[in-house]
Coordinates of C-alpha atoms and ligand atoms in Angstrom, one line a residue:
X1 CA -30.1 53.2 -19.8
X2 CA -30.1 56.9 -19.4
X3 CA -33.5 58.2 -19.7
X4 CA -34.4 61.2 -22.1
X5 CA -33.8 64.1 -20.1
X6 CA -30.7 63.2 -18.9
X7 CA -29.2 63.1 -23.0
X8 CA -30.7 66.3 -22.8
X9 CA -28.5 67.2 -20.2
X10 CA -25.4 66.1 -22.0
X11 CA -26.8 67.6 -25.1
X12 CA -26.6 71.2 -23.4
X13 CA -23.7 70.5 -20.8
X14 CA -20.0 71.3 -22.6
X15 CA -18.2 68.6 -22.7
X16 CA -14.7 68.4 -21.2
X17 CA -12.2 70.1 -23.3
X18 CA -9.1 67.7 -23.7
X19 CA -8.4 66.4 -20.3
X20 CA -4.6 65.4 -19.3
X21 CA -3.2 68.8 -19.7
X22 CA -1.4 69.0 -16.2
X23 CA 1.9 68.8 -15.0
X24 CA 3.3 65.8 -16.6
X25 CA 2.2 65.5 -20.2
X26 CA 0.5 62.6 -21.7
X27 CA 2.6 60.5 -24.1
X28 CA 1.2 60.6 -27.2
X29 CA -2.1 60.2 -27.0
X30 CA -3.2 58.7 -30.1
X31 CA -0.8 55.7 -30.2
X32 CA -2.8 52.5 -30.8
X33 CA -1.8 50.4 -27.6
X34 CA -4.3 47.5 -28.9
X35 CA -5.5 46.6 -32.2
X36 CA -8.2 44.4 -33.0
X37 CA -9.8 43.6 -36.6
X38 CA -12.8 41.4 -37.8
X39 CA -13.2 40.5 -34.1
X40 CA -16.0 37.3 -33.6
X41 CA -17.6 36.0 -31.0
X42 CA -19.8 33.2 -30.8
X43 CA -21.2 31.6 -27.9
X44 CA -22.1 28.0 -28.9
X45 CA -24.8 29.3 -32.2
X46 CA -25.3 32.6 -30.6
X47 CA -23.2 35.1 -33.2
X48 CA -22.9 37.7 -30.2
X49 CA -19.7 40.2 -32.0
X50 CA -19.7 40.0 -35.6
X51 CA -16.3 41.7 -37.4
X52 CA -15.7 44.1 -34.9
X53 CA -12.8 46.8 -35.7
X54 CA -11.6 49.0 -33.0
X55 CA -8.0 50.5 -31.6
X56 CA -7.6 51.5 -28.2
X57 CA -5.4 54.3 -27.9
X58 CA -2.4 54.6 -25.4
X59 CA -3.3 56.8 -22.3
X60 CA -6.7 57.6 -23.2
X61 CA -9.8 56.5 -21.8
X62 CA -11.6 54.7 -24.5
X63 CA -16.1 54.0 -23.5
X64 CA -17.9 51.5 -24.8
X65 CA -21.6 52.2 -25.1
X66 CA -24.6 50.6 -26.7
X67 CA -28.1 49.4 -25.3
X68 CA -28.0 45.9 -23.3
X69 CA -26.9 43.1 -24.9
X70 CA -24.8 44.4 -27.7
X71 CA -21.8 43.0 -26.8
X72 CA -19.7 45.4 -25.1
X73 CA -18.9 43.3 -22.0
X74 CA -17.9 40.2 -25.0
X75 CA -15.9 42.9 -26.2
X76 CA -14.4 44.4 -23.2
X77 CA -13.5 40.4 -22.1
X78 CA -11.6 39.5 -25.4
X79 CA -9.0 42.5 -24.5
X80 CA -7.7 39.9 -22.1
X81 CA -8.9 36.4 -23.1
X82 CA -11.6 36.3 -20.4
X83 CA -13.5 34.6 -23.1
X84 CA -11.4 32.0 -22.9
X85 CA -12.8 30.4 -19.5
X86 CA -16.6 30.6 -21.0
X87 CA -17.6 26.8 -22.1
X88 CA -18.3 27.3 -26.0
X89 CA -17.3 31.0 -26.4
X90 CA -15.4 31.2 -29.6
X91 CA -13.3 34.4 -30.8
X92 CA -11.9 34.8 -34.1
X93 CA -10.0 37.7 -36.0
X94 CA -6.8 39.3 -35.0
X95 CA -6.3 41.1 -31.0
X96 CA -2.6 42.9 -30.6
X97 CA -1.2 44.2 -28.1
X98 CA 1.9 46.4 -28.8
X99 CA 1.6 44.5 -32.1
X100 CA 1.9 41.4 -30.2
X101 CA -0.8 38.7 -31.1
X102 CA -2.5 37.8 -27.7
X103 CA -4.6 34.7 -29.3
X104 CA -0.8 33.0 -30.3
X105 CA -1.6 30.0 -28.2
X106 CA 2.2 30.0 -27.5
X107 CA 1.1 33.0 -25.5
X108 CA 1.4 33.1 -21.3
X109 CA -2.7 34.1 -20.8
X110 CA -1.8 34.3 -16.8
X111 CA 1.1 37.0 -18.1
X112 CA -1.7 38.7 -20.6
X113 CA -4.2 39.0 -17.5
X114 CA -1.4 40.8 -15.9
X115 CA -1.0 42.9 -18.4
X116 CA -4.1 43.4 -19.2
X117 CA -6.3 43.7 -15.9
X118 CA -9.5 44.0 -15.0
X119 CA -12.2 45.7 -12.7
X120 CA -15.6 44.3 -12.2
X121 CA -19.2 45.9 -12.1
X122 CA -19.2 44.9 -8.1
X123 CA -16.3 45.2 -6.1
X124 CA -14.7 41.7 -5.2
X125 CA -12.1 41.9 -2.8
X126 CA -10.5 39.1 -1.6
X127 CA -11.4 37.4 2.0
X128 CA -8.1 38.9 2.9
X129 CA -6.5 41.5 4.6
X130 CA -6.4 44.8 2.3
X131 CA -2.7 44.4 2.8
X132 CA -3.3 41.1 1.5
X133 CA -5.3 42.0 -1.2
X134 CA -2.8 44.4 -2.9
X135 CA 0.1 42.1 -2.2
X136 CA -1.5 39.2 -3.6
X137 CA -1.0 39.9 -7.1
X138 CA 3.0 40.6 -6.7
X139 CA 3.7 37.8 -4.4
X140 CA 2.4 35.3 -7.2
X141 CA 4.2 37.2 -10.3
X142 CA 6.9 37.4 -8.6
X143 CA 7.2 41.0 -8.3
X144 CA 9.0 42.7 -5.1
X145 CA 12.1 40.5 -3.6
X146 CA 11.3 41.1 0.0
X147 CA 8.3 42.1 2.2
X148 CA 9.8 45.9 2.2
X149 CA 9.2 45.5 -2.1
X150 CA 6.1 44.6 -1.2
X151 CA 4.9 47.0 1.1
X152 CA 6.1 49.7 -1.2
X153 CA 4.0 48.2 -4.4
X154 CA 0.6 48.1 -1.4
X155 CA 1.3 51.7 -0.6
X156 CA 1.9 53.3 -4.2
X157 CA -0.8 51.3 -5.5
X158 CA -3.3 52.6 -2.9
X159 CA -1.6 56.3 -3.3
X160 CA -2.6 56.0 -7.4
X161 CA -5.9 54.3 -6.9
X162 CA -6.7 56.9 -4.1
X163 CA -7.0 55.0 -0.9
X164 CA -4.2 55.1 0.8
X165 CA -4.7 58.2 3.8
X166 CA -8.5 56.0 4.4
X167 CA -6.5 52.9 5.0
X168 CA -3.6 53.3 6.2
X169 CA -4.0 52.8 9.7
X170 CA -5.9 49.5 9.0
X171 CA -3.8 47.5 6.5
X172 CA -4.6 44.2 8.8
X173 CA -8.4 45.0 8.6
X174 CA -10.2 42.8 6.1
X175 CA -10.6 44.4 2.7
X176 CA -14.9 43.6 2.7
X177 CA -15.2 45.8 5.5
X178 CA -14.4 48.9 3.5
X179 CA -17.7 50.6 2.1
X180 CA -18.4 49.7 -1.8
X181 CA -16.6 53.1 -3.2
X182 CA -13.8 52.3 -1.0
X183 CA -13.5 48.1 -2.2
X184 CA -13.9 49.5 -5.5
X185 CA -10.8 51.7 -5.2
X186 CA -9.3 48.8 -3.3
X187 CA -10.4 46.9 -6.8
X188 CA -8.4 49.1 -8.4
X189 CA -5.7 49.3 -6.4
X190 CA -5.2 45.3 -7.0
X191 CA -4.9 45.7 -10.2
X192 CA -2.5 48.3 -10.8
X193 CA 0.0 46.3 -8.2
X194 CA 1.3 44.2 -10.9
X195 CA 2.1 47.0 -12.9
X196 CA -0.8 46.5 -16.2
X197 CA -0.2 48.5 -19.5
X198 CA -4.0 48.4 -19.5
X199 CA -6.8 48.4 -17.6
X200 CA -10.2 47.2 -18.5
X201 CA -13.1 48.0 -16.1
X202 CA -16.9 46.6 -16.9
X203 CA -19.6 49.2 -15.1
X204 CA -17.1 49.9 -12.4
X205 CA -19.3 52.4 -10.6
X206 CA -22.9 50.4 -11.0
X207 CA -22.7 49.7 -7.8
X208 CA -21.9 52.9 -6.1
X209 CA -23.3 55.9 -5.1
X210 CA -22.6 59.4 -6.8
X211 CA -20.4 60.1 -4.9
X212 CA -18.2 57.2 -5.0
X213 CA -18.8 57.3 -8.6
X214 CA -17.7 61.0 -9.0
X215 CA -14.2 59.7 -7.1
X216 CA -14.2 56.7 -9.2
X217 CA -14.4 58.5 -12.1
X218 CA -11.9 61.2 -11.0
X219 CA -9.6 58.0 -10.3
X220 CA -9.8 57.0 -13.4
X221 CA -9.2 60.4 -15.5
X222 CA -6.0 60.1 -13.0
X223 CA -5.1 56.6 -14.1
X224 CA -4.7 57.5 -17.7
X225 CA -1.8 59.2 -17.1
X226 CA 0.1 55.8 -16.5
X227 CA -2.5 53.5 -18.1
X228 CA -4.3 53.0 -21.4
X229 CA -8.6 52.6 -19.5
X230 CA -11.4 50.8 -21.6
X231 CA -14.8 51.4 -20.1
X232 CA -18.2 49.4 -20.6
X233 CA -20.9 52.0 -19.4
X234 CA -24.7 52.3 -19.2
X235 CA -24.6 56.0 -18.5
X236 CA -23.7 58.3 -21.3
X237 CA -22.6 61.3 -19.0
X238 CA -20.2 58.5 -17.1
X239 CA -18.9 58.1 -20.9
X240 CA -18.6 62.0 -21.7
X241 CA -17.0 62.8 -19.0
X242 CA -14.5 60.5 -18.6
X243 CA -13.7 59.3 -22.3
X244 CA -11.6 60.7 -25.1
X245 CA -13.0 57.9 -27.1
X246 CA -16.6 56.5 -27.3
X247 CA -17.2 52.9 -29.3
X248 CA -21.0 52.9 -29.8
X249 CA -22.0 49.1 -30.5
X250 CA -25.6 47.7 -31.4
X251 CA -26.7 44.2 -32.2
X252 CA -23.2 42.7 -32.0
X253 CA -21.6 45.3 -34.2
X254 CA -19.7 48.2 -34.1
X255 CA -21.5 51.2 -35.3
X256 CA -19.8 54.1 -34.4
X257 CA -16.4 55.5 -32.4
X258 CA -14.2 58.2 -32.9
X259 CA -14.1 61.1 -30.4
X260 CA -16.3 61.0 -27.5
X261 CA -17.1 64.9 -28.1
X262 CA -17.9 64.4 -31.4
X263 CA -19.5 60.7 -30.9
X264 CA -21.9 62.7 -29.0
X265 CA -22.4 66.1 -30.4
X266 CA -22.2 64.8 -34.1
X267 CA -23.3 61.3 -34.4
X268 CA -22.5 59.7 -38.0
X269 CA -24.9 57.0 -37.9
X270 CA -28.9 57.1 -37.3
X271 CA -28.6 54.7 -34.9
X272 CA -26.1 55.9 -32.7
X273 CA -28.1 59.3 -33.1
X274 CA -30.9 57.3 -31.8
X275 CA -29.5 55.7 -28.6
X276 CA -27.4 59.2 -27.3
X277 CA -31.0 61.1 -27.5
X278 CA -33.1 58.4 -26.1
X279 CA -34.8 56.9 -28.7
X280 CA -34.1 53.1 -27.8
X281 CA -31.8 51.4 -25.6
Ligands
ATP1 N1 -21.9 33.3 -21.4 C1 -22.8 33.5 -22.4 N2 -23.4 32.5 -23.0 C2 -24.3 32.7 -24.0 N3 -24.6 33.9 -24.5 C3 -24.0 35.0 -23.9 C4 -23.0 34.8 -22.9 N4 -22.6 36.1 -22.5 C5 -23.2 36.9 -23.3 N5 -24.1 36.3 -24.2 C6 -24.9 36.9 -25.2 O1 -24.1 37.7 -26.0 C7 -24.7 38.9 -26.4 C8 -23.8 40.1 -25.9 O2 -23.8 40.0 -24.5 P1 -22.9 41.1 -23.6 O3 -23.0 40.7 -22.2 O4 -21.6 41.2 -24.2 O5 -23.7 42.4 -23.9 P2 -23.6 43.8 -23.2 O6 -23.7 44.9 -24.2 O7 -22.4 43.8 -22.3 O8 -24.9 43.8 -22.3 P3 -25.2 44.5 -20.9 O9 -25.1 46.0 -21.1 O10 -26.6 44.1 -20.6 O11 -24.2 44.0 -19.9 C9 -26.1 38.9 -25.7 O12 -27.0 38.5 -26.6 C10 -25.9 37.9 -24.6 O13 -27.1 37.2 -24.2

């Protein structure tokens, strides 16, 4: 929870004017890439995400913020049926992906995880190599013919996420021995090997320090060039500085989302007002 004076600080500090104006421009930024309406969740009696309606845009990092326990991570795991391996979670209501239904149980969820990756609050690399790590993925989708597909997917997916000129030289060395910033990326780099439309990450950067953060968080302003980024976060200046969406939820429901600028500089609703200045969370 960020404590009062740091809202203040993102009260006075400008927020980022539209971000993705470089060289190559965005496509358009406000396509929905996923559609969800009157999203449930139970868990067993629990009624933990009650009609929740939300699109994530294509190519734009959308935050979801909101004081513990308010569902954001229920949220963030229903984008890719993560649910679906909790004993007595329940999710109702309609999740599309490119207007594809993603709960048809005729649906490949191993396919949808693919499509749909994630990136965990710690960094878990695999016992394995960070060769291995990247290549992982691939090898069992059955992307990249030959080892020389391979070791181009484990080199341009440790160029995007970042890593590549720190590792290079030590492909064979075991992906744990990389500092937590570094696993993180490696995190990262895993997922975007098997090519993801989008990529969810719960608190990627809880674990790290601010500076690992700040490239984190630079990575991911990066990504969104090539990937649509949904974002669980505790810290609201993570969310305003690397968002062009922000979802505020409390209680289970969606209160608030529209532009992250705005979300923050003009809240709608009271309560959303309440948690950006401080008042509870
Ligand atoms: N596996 C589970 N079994 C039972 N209840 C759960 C489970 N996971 C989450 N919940 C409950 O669902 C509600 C929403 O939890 P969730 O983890 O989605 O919130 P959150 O906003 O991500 O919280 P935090 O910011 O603390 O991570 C909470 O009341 C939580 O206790």
């Amino acid at each position: 929870m960020a404590q009062p004076e740091q809202v203040a600080e993102i009260a006075q500090e400008e927020l980022p004017a539209s971000k993705g104006v470089g060289e190559a421009p965005l496509a358009n930024p406000a396509k929905p890439k996923m559609v969800t309406r009157d999203v449930n969740v139970h868990y067993g009696e629990k009624h933990a995400l009650r009609g929740v309606n939300l699109d994530i845009n294509a190519n734009q990092v959308t935050a979801l913020i909101g004081p513990s326990g308010c569902g954001k991570s229920t949220y963030l795991r229903c984008l890719n049926r993560m649910n679906d391996v909790i004993d007595g979670c329940r999710v109702t209501g309609e999740l599309h992906l490119d207007n594809e239904d993603i709960y048809d149980p005729r649906l490949d969820v191993v396919q949808l995880r693919a499509r749909v990756g994630m990136v965990f609050q710690k960094p878990n690399p695999f016992p394995k190599s960070i060769f291995d790590n990247i290549a992982y993925g691939p090898r069992i989708h059955g992307i990249g013919r030959n080892r020389t597909d391979v070791e181009e997917i484990v080199e341009s997916s440790l160029r995007k996420a970042g890593l590549w000129e720190e590792v290079k030289d030590r492909l064979d060395g075991p992906g744990t021995g990389l500092s937590g910033g570094q696993q993180q990326r490696l995190c990262i780099a895993r997922a975007i090997a098997v090519s993801p439309e989008v990529i969810l990450m719960d608190e990627p950067c809880s674990a790290l320090d601010p500076i690992a953060t700040a490239r984190i968080e630079e990575l991911i302003d990066d990504l969104r060039r090539n990937f649509t980024i949904v974002i669980v976060t505790h810290s609201m200046q993570q969310a305003a500085r690397v968002s062009q969406r922000t979802a505020f939820f409390h209680l289970g429901e969606l209160v608030e989302e529209g532009d992250t600028d705005a979300v923050f500089t003009v809240p709608k609703d009271k309560r959303t007002q309440g948690y950006i200045t401080g008042r509870f969370g």
